[in-house]
Short mmCIF file of C-alpha atoms in Angstrom, two decimals:
data_model
loop_
_atom_site.label_atom_id
_atom_site.label_comp_id
_atom_site.label_asym_id
_atom_site.label_seq_id
_atom_site.Cartn_x
_atom_site.Cartn_y
_atom_site.Cartn_z
CA UNK A 1 -69.15 138.53 -11.93
CA UNK A 2 -66.72 139.51 -9.33
CA UNK A 3 -66.91 143.04 -7.56
CA UNK A 4 -63.39 143.42 -7.74
CA UNK A 5 -61.31 145.72 -4.75
CA UNK A 6 -57.84 146.89 -4.11
CA UNK A 7 -56.91 147.38 -0.62
CA UNK A 8 -54.02 149.81 -1.05
CA UNK A 9 -52.13 152.16 0.76
CA UNK A 10 -48.73 153.88 -0.19
CA UNK A 11 -47.82 153.81 3.77
CA UNK A 12 -46.80 149.95 4.88
CA UNK A 13 -47.79 148.88 8.51
CA UNK A 14 -52.04 150.30 8.28
CA UNK A 15 -53.14 146.96 8.60
CA UNK A 16 -54.44 146.55 4.49
CA UNK A 17 -53.32 142.88 4.75
CA UNK A 18 -54.96 142.03 7.91
CA UNK A 19 -58.36 143.64 6.50
CA UNK A 20 -58.33 141.46 3.21
CA UNK A 21 -57.89 138.60 5.32
CA UNK A 22 -60.99 139.91 7.64
CA UNK A 23 -62.86 140.87 4.71
CA UNK A 24 -62.29 137.37 2.88
CA UNK A 25 -63.78 135.59 6.09
CA UNK A 26 -66.50 137.59 7.00
CA UNK A 27 -67.70 137.66 3.20
CA UNK A 28 -67.46 133.97 2.84
CA UNK A 29 -67.53 132.65 6.59
CA UNK A 30 -70.59 133.97 7.65
CA UNK A 31 -74.16 132.59 6.70
CA UNK A 32 -75.01 135.90 5.90
CA UNK A 33 -72.88 136.53 2.69
CA UNK A 34 -72.55 132.67 1.77
CA UNK A 35 -69.69 134.66 -1.12
CA UNK A 36 -66.97 133.22 -2.87
CA UNK A 37 -64.43 134.97 -2.62
CA UNK A 38 -60.71 135.08 -3.99
CA UNK A 39 -57.74 137.30 -2.74
CA UNK A 40 -54.66 138.20 -4.51
CA UNK A 41 -51.68 138.73 -2.94
CA UNK A 42 -50.04 141.42 -5.03
CA UNK A 43 -47.22 142.44 -2.19
CA UNK A 44 -43.57 140.50 -2.13
CA UNK A 45 -43.77 140.54 1.65
CA UNK A 46 -46.76 137.84 0.77
CA UNK A 47 -48.33 138.87 4.44
CA UNK A 48 -51.51 137.81 3.01
CA UNK A 49 -50.54 134.09 2.27
CA UNK A 50 -49.06 134.03 5.74
CA UNK A 51 -51.88 134.61 7.41
CA UNK A 52 -54.66 132.57 5.60
CA UNK A 53 -52.49 129.29 4.76
CA UNK A 54 -49.33 129.48 7.22
CA UNK A 55 -46.57 128.10 7.15
CA UNK A 56 -46.87 124.26 6.17
CA UNK A 57 -49.12 124.52 3.65
CA UNK A 58 -47.00 127.69 2.06
CA UNK A 59 -44.47 124.86 2.29
CA UNK A 60 -46.21 122.95 0.04
CA UNK A 61 -46.97 125.59 -2.47
CA UNK A 62 -43.03 126.03 -2.18
CA UNK A 63 -41.99 122.45 -2.62
CA UNK A 64 -44.33 121.08 -5.61
CA UNK A 65 -43.89 124.55 -7.40
CA UNK A 66 -47.42 125.61 -7.55
CA UNK A 67 -47.60 128.88 -9.17
CA UNK A 68 -47.35 132.05 -7.64
CA UNK A 69 -48.36 135.82 -8.81
CA UNK A 70 -45.24 135.86 -9.96
CA UNK A 71 -45.90 133.28 -12.21
CA UNK A 72 -48.63 135.40 -13.15
CA UNK A 73 -46.28 138.79 -13.79
CA UNK A 74 -43.24 136.43 -15.09
CA UNK A 75 -45.51 134.11 -17.49
CA UNK A 76 -44.47 135.15 -20.95
CA UNK A 77 -40.78 136.04 -19.84
CA UNK A 78 -37.63 134.18 -21.40
CA UNK A 79 -35.62 131.98 -18.85
CA UNK A 80 -32.08 131.24 -19.99
CA UNK A 81 -32.08 127.40 -21.02
CA UNK A 82 -36.27 127.34 -20.36
CA UNK A 83 -36.81 129.11 -23.79
CA UNK A 84 -39.93 130.87 -23.48
CA UNK A 85 -42.41 129.79 -20.72
CA UNK A 86 -45.99 128.23 -21.41
CA UNK A 87 -49.37 130.72 -20.77
CA UNK A 88 -50.02 130.11 -17.59
CA UNK A 89 -53.39 128.52 -16.91
CA UNK A 90 -55.97 130.62 -15.14
CA UNK A 91 -56.84 127.66 -12.68
CA UNK A 92 -53.19 126.62 -11.75
CA UNK A 93 -52.84 129.62 -9.23
CA UNK A 94 -56.00 129.15 -7.73
CA UNK A 95 -55.07 127.90 -4.19
CA UNK A 96 -58.19 126.45 -1.96
CA UNK A 97 -57.69 128.16 1.38
CA UNK A 98 -61.48 126.88 2.74
CA UNK A 99 -64.22 125.62 1.35
CA UNK A 100 -67.78 125.14 3.16
CA UNK A 101 -70.03 123.18 1.93
CA UNK A 102 -72.94 126.03 0.40
CA UNK A 103 -70.41 126.62 -1.81
CA UNK A 104 -68.99 129.55 -0.47
CA UNK A 105 -65.00 129.63 0.07
CA UNK A 106 -61.75 131.87 -0.17
CA UNK A 107 -59.11 131.21 -3.02
CA UNK A 108 -56.02 132.70 -2.65
CA UNK A 109 -53.39 133.35 -5.26
CA UNK A 110 -50.00 133.37 -3.02
CA UNK A 111 -47.48 135.67 -3.67
CA UNK A 112 -43.40 134.91 -2.97
CA UNK A 113 -40.41 137.33 -1.80
CA UNK A 114 -39.32 136.93 -5.83
CA UNK A 115 -42.47 139.56 -7.12
CA UNK A 116 -39.83 142.35 -5.82
CA UNK A 117 -38.40 140.95 -9.17
CA UNK A 118 -41.35 141.39 -10.87
CA UNK A 119 -41.06 145.18 -10.18
CA UNK A 120 -37.49 146.05 -11.12
CA UNK A 121 -38.46 144.62 -14.80
CA UNK A 122 -42.17 145.86 -15.52
CA UNK A 123 -42.14 145.94 -18.91
CA UNK A 124 -45.56 145.54 -20.54
CA UNK A 125 -46.74 143.01 -17.35
CA UNK A 126 -49.12 145.26 -15.71
CA UNK A 127 -51.98 143.63 -18.23
CA UNK A 128 -51.19 140.17 -17.54
CA UNK A 129 -52.67 140.29 -13.69
CA UNK A 130 -56.18 141.63 -15.22
CA UNK A 131 -56.23 139.85 -18.06
CA UNK A 132 -56.22 136.56 -15.92
CA UNK A 133 -58.69 137.92 -13.60
CA UNK A 134 -61.26 138.86 -16.58
CA UNK A 135 -61.04 134.90 -16.96
CA UNK A 136 -61.72 133.35 -13.52
CA UNK A 137 -64.05 136.42 -12.56
CA UNK A 138 -67.29 134.50 -13.33
CA UNK A 139 -66.59 132.02 -10.60
CA UNK A 140 -66.34 134.54 -7.23
CA UNK A 141 -68.41 137.22 -6.05
CA UNK A 142 -65.63 139.09 -4.27
CA UNK A 143 -61.84 139.61 -5.48
CA UNK A 144 -60.01 141.35 -3.05
CA UNK A 145 -56.04 142.43 -4.16
CA UNK A 146 -53.70 143.20 -1.05
CA UNK A 147 -50.89 145.50 -2.71
CA UNK A 148 -47.91 147.08 -2.10
CA UNK A 149 -47.06 150.02 -0.25
CA UNK A 150 -45.33 151.51 -2.82
CA UNK A 151 -46.02 152.63 -6.61
CA UNK A 152 -44.77 149.91 -9.22
CA UNK A 153 -45.97 147.86 -12.03
CA UNK A 154 -47.78 146.33 -9.26
CA UNK A 155 -50.00 149.34 -8.60
CA UNK A 156 -51.01 149.36 -12.33
CA UNK A 157 -51.66 146.29 -12.26
CA UNK A 158 -53.67 146.28 -8.94
CA UNK A 159 -55.61 149.62 -10.49
CA UNK A 160 -56.16 147.71 -14.13
CA UNK A 161 -57.76 144.70 -12.18
CA UNK A 162 -59.77 146.72 -9.94
CA UNK A 163 -63.55 148.02 -9.86
CA UNK A 164 -62.94 149.51 -6.41
CA UNK A 165 -60.39 150.73 -3.81
CA UNK A 166 -60.34 150.78 -0.69
CA UNK A 167 -57.80 152.94 1.55
CA UNK A 168 -57.07 151.78 5.22
CA UNK A 169 -55.72 154.04 6.91
CA UNK A 170 -54.23 154.56 10.56
CA UNK A 171 -54.95 158.15 12.20
CA UNK A 172 -51.44 158.74 12.64
CA UNK A 173 -48.94 161.79 11.16
CA UNK A 174 -46.65 159.04 9.21
CA UNK A 175 -49.40 156.81 8.07
CA UNK A 176 -51.64 159.74 6.75
CA UNK A 177 -48.67 161.25 4.97
CA UNK A 178 -49.55 157.72 2.38
CA UNK A 179 -53.10 158.98 1.54
CA UNK A 180 -51.91 162.43 -1.29
CA UNK A 181 -48.84 159.76 -2.26
CA UNK A 182 -51.33 157.54 -3.60
CA UNK A 183 -53.82 160.51 -4.83
CA UNK A 184 -50.88 161.13 -6.65
CA UNK A 185 -50.55 157.73 -8.24
CA UNK A 186 -54.38 157.30 -8.94
CA UNK A 187 -54.13 160.61 -11.08
CA UNK A 188 -50.44 159.42 -12.75
CA UNK A 189 -52.99 156.24 -13.60
CA UNK A 190 -56.09 158.53 -14.67
CA UNK A 191 -53.06 160.42 -17.30
CA UNK A 192 -51.71 157.42 -18.51
CA UNK A 193 -52.57 155.17 -21.32
CA UNK A 194 -55.03 153.20 -19.11
CA UNK A 195 -57.62 156.14 -18.34
CA UNK A 196 -60.41 155.08 -19.64
CA UNK A 197 -60.20 152.14 -16.95
CA UNK A 198 -63.30 152.60 -14.79
CA UNK A 199 -61.81 152.69 -11.15
CA UNK A 200 -63.95 154.45 -8.18
CA UNK A 201 -63.04 154.57 -4.09
CA UNK A 202 -64.95 153.00 -1.94
CA UNK A 203 -63.94 154.62 0.42
CA UNK A 204 -61.14 155.47 3.59
CA UNK A 205 -61.15 153.36 6.29
CA UNK A 206 -59.84 154.22 9.83
CA UNK A 207 -57.99 151.28 11.47
CA UNK A 208 -56.41 150.45 13.95
CA UNK A 209 -58.03 153.47 16.06
CA UNK A 210 -58.27 153.53 19.75
CA UNK A 211 -59.96 156.19 21.05
CA UNK A 212 -59.36 160.48 22.44
CA UNK A 213 -55.64 159.86 21.38
CA UNK A 214 -54.74 164.18 20.44
CA UNK A 215 -52.49 162.65 17.50
CA UNK A 216 -55.85 160.54 16.06
CA UNK A 217 -57.86 163.35 16.16
CA UNK A 218 -54.98 166.11 14.43
CA UNK A 219 -54.98 162.77 11.64
CA UNK A 220 -58.06 162.25 11.80
CA UNK A 221 -59.13 165.90 10.18
CA UNK A 222 -56.36 165.70 8.02
CA UNK A 223 -57.46 163.02 6.48
CA UNK A 224 -60.88 164.08 6.26
CA UNK A 225 -60.07 167.05 4.83
CA UNK A 226 -57.86 165.63 2.03
CA UNK A 227 -60.62 163.32 0.91
CA UNK A 228 -63.17 166.55 1.10
CA UNK A 229 -61.09 167.78 -1.49
CA UNK A 230 -61.19 164.96 -3.60
CA UNK A 231 -64.65 163.90 -3.21
CA UNK A 232 -63.49 160.34 -0.88
CA UNK A 233 -65.60 158.37 1.01
CA UNK A 234 -65.32 157.86 4.58
CA UNK A 235 -66.55 154.99 6.10
CA UNK A 236 -68.34 155.50 9.09
CA UNK A 237 -67.68 152.51 10.35
CA UNK A 238 -64.06 151.93 12.05
CA UNK A 239 -62.16 149.38 12.86
CA UNK A 240 -60.41 149.95 16.18
CA UNK A 241 -56.92 148.46 17.42
CA UNK A 242 -57.60 145.20 19.25
CA UNK A 243 -54.34 142.51 20.25
CA UNK A 244 -56.80 140.36 18.48
CA UNK A 245 -55.81 140.62 14.84
CA UNK A 246 -52.15 140.10 15.44
CA UNK A 247 -53.21 137.16 17.13
CA UNK A 248 -55.58 136.44 14.72
CA UNK A 249 -52.56 135.88 12.30
CA UNK A 250 -51.01 133.79 14.64
CA UNK A 251 -53.88 131.23 14.84
CA UNK A 252 -54.75 132.00 11.35
CA UNK A 253 -58.40 132.98 12.57
CA UNK A 254 -60.63 135.76 11.61
CA UNK A 255 -61.57 138.23 14.29
CA UNK A 256 -64.85 136.75 15.02
CA UNK A 257 -63.01 133.44 15.87
CA UNK A 258 -60.30 134.83 17.45
CA UNK A 259 -59.73 133.42 21.16
CA UNK A 260 -60.01 136.06 23.79
CA UNK A 261 -61.46 138.34 21.12
CA UNK A 262 -63.64 140.85 22.95
CA UNK A 263 -67.26 140.29 21.23
CA UNK A 264 -66.94 144.54 20.79
CA UNK A 265 -63.88 144.12 18.30
CA UNK A 266 -65.63 141.41 15.89
CA UNK A 267 -68.72 143.88 15.96
CA UNK A 268 -66.96 146.35 15.30
CA UNK A 269 -65.68 144.61 12.24
CA UNK A 270 -68.65 143.30 11.04
CA UNK A 271 -70.15 146.31 11.54
CA UNK A 272 -67.40 147.77 8.81
CA UNK A 273 -67.74 144.86 6.51
CA UNK A 274 -71.76 145.49 6.61
CA UNK A 275 -71.11 149.12 5.32
CA UNK A 276 -68.18 148.31 3.21
CA UNK A 277 -70.61 145.59 1.29
CA UNK A 278 -73.33 148.14 0.87
CA UNK A 279 -70.70 150.76 -0.79
CA UNK A 280 -69.90 148.40 -3.11
CA UNK A 281 -73.36 146.70 -3.99
CA UNK A 282 -72.28 142.98 -2.65
CA UNK B 1 -55.63 96.73 77.85
CA UNK B 2 -53.01 96.90 75.11
CA UNK B 3 -53.15 99.79 72.46
CA UNK B 4 -55.72 102.82 72.13
CA UNK B 5 -57.05 101.16 68.97
CA UNK B 6 -58.25 98.00 71.26
CA UNK B 7 -59.85 100.42 73.60
CA UNK B 8 -61.68 102.18 71.16
CA UNK B 9 -63.16 98.77 69.58
CA UNK B 10 -64.22 97.81 73.56
CA UNK B 11 -66.30 100.70 73.76
CA UNK B 12 -67.37 100.31 70.34
CA UNK B 13 -68.71 96.36 71.74
CA UNK B 14 -70.01 98.02 74.56
CA UNK B 15 -72.32 100.65 72.62
CA UNK B 16 -73.07 97.11 70.94
CA UNK B 17 -73.70 95.60 73.40
CA UNK B 18 -76.25 97.46 75.28
CA UNK B 19 -78.04 97.77 72.12
CA UNK B 20 -78.16 93.94 71.36
CA UNK B 21 -78.06 92.47 74.57
CA UNK B 22 -75.41 89.86 76.39
CA UNK B 23 -77.72 87.04 75.12
CA UNK B 24 -77.18 87.50 71.13
CA UNK B 25 -74.01 88.89 71.46
CA UNK B 26 -73.13 85.49 73.02
CA UNK B 27 -74.56 83.27 70.39
CA UNK B 28 -72.89 85.28 67.93
CA UNK B 29 -69.60 85.44 69.75
CA UNK B 30 -68.05 81.84 68.28
CA UNK B 31 -69.37 83.25 64.53
CA UNK B 32 -67.20 86.61 64.95
CA UNK B 33 -64.07 84.25 66.50
CA UNK B 34 -64.11 82.25 63.16
CA UNK B 35 -61.45 84.81 61.39
CA UNK B 36 -62.32 83.49 58.17
CA UNK B 37 -65.62 84.77 58.25
CA UNK B 38 -64.75 88.18 59.43
CA UNK B 39 -62.71 88.91 56.68
CA UNK B 40 -65.56 87.64 54.08
CA UNK B 41 -68.00 90.48 56.33
CA UNK B 42 -64.79 92.91 56.06
CA UNK B 43 -64.89 92.45 51.96
CA UNK B 44 -68.41 92.49 51.90
CA UNK B 45 -68.55 95.61 53.46
CA UNK B 46 -65.94 97.63 51.56
CA UNK B 47 -67.72 96.55 48.55
CA UNK B 48 -71.38 97.77 49.39
CA UNK B 49 -69.36 100.93 51.02
CA UNK B 50 -68.18 101.65 46.95
CA UNK B 51 -71.05 100.45 45.38
CA UNK B 52 -73.09 103.07 47.70
CA UNK B 53 -70.95 105.47 46.48
CA UNK B 54 -71.22 105.10 42.87
CA UNK B 55 -75.13 105.14 43.13
CA UNK B 56 -75.03 108.50 44.64
CA UNK B 57 -71.82 109.73 41.80
CA UNK B 58 -74.64 108.28 38.91
CA UNK B 59 -77.64 109.95 40.63
CA UNK B 60 -75.60 113.29 40.66
CA UNK B 61 -74.69 112.88 37.63
CA UNK B 62 -78.18 112.21 36.20
CA UNK B 63 -80.10 115.45 38.10
CA UNK B 64 -77.08 117.67 36.59
CA UNK B 65 -78.19 116.26 32.89
CA UNK B 66 -81.77 116.50 34.03
CA UNK B 67 -81.12 120.21 35.08
CA UNK B 68 -80.21 120.79 30.94
CA UNK B 69 -84.05 120.40 29.19
CA UNK B 70 -84.68 119.33 25.36
CA UNK B 71 -86.14 121.62 24.30
CA UNK B 72 -90.05 121.19 23.72
CA UNK B 73 -89.54 122.20 19.56
CA UNK B 74 -87.01 119.82 19.17
CA UNK B 75 -89.32 116.66 21.28
CA UNK B 76 -91.93 117.69 19.12
CA UNK B 77 -89.86 116.92 16.01
CA UNK B 78 -89.78 113.35 16.72
CA UNK B 79 -93.00 112.28 15.02
CA UNK B 80 -93.07 114.26 12.06
CA UNK B 81 -89.01 114.96 11.11
CA UNK B 82 -87.49 112.11 12.62
CA UNK B 83 -84.18 112.86 10.44
CA UNK B 84 -84.10 116.27 11.43
CA UNK B 85 -84.99 115.27 15.19
CA UNK B 86 -82.11 112.66 15.00
CA UNK B 87 -79.81 115.39 13.28
CA UNK B 88 -80.37 117.89 15.96
CA UNK B 89 -80.46 115.81 19.11
CA UNK B 90 -76.66 114.24 18.43
CA UNK B 91 -75.94 117.93 17.50
CA UNK B 92 -78.11 119.12 21.08
CA UNK B 93 -75.96 115.82 23.09
CA UNK B 94 -72.43 117.38 21.89
CA UNK B 95 -73.41 120.66 23.27
CA UNK B 96 -74.47 119.36 26.15
CA UNK B 97 -71.57 117.22 26.38
CA UNK B 98 -69.01 120.08 25.73
CA UNK B 99 -67.71 118.17 22.47
CA UNK B 100 -68.37 121.25 20.85
CA UNK B 101 -68.98 125.35 21.13
CA UNK B 102 -67.61 125.13 24.49
CA UNK B 103 -67.57 128.29 25.38
CA UNK B 104 -70.49 131.40 25.15
CA UNK B 105 -68.70 133.50 22.90
CA UNK B 106 -68.67 129.61 20.74
CA UNK B 107 -71.88 130.07 20.69
CA UNK B 108 -72.72 133.37 20.10
CA UNK B 109 -69.78 133.10 17.18
CA UNK B 110 -71.68 130.31 15.86
CA UNK B 111 -74.90 131.68 15.40
CA UNK B 112 -72.77 134.59 14.39
CA UNK B 113 -71.77 132.74 11.26
CA UNK B 114 -75.22 131.17 10.85
CA UNK B 115 -77.35 134.02 10.03
CA UNK B 116 -79.27 133.03 13.45
CA UNK B 117 -80.60 135.70 16.20
CA UNK B 118 -78.39 137.05 18.63
CA UNK B 119 -78.45 134.93 21.60
CA UNK B 120 -78.38 137.42 24.16
CA UNK B 121 -78.57 134.63 26.98
CA UNK B 122 -75.65 135.25 29.58
CA UNK B 123 -74.93 131.66 30.11
CA UNK B 124 -73.78 129.18 27.80
CA UNK B 125 -75.87 126.46 29.78
CA UNK B 126 -79.31 128.82 28.97
CA UNK B 127 -78.01 129.62 25.28
CA UNK B 128 -78.51 126.03 24.48
CA UNK B 129 -82.31 125.77 23.73
CA UNK B 130 -82.44 129.35 21.94
CA UNK B 131 -79.56 128.18 19.80
CA UNK B 132 -81.35 125.07 18.91
CA UNK B 133 -84.74 126.36 18.55
CA UNK B 134 -83.24 128.03 16.04
CA UNK B 135 -82.13 125.94 13.95
CA UNK B 136 -85.26 123.91 14.18
CA UNK B 137 -86.28 125.99 11.19
CA UNK B 138 -83.71 124.70 8.46
CA UNK B 139 -83.91 122.26 5.92
CA UNK B 140 -82.19 119.26 6.82
CA UNK B 141 -79.70 119.89 4.17
CA UNK B 142 -78.57 122.76 5.14
CA UNK B 143 -78.37 121.25 9.07
CA UNK B 144 -75.71 119.27 7.75
CA UNK B 145 -73.58 122.03 6.79
CA UNK B 146 -74.05 123.88 9.30
CA UNK B 147 -73.18 121.00 11.93
CA UNK B 148 -70.05 119.87 9.58
CA UNK B 149 -68.92 123.32 9.09
CA UNK B 150 -68.43 123.83 12.98
CA UNK B 151 -64.01 124.30 12.29
CA UNK B 152 -62.71 125.38 9.19
CA UNK B 153 -59.70 127.51 10.15
CA UNK B 154 -55.81 126.63 9.64
CA UNK B 155 -54.39 126.05 12.69
CA UNK B 156 -50.95 124.35 11.61
CA UNK B 157 -47.75 125.38 12.64
CA UNK B 158 -46.92 129.03 12.12
CA UNK B 159 -43.90 129.40 13.80
CA UNK B 160 -41.07 132.26 12.51
CA UNK B 161 -38.43 129.54 12.82
CA UNK B 162 -39.94 128.16 9.83
CA UNK B 163 -41.28 131.01 7.99
CA UNK B 164 -37.27 131.60 8.15
CA UNK B 165 -36.52 128.30 6.91
CA UNK B 166 -39.01 129.49 3.82
CA UNK B 167 -37.41 132.93 3.82
CA UNK B 168 -33.98 132.07 3.88
CA UNK B 169 -34.20 128.86 1.62
CA UNK B 170 -33.05 126.39 4.08
CA UNK B 171 -34.25 122.62 3.49
CA UNK B 172 -37.03 122.43 5.57
CA UNK B 173 -37.60 118.50 4.56
#
């Protein structure tokens, strides 16, 4: 049974997609783990899809009408002139990014801009992703869901599809405000119709940290205080800022393969991946 | 006396005259005056000089290759496990010839990806043998997988222009 983890924060630009993709590569690509990983891109901005497969392969998805996460949410919708759509075959929405000879691999459920329309017409769609994942999760060790930074039907869908939440926080003022917004979102979920769903918080990870900046120290202190109030775990290992992350996205490579990436940056990310794996019993 | 060049030749001839004596010089003078023979002689000298340079280059390359020794563990494998020996020998040759893992950083990353012991060497050349030694322990099937999984990352076009075309729904065909 796969461990299902949503990377979520109600603030954009905290590095959710970069973390998602790099974690996927760590667990599938390193022989230490050799995991089968599924990345679910739940953000209409589709950054995780862009990072993982690049423009040529994404173009193929568009041209060949390969189903995306939009089709998962809209599989039962009526389309004028086309009648009711057929239920989506789970395997049709899985796009293989990389397969290793030992069986480990990364698959992707790609996203698209049209996903924003699903957010506007939420009607009962929040359960559809969890249903689809329940049919395929036996084939994976880890399922990572890269969430959009706004409260919507997609957030509920992510909660219902996950065992854990991983919250990346950039230690700066506006970014840390995303945290109380997330607390509110989780409380509303627990008080709502799906309150019996077992959802744990794996922890908060400080992302894109630098060193000795007074603003960063203040922000970390505030985040730690909120975490303490809510009994949230804060990962000891931090992911420090590195120009190699955006470079990796441009090159389609993980941090440990990015040209010119300092070994220390790659090692820091690896250390976080180890702590994260322990935390979710991967 | 006409030119400096002719003067130089005369000086050289005088030296040779001193070295070999006027009799030897006289007995050869007829031969030297035959233009066909001097031309042939000149060609032979040019060719032998080229050959000498190429031999020297070959010797330098051989010396460089000899500096990169084959690990003993690998040599020992030849008789015990010939298939594994061949696999690792090919891998070792590709490494030595810098066809794969061209930097020390690439080697260290590769070791990390394969779950091998960390490489502490501070030069690529020094890191080769420890890497091969750790690979010797792997079964053949796994070695095939490892050597085939060297480049698994997508390096296709990622330009902003192409993404814009997709996002703005322009025809990209």
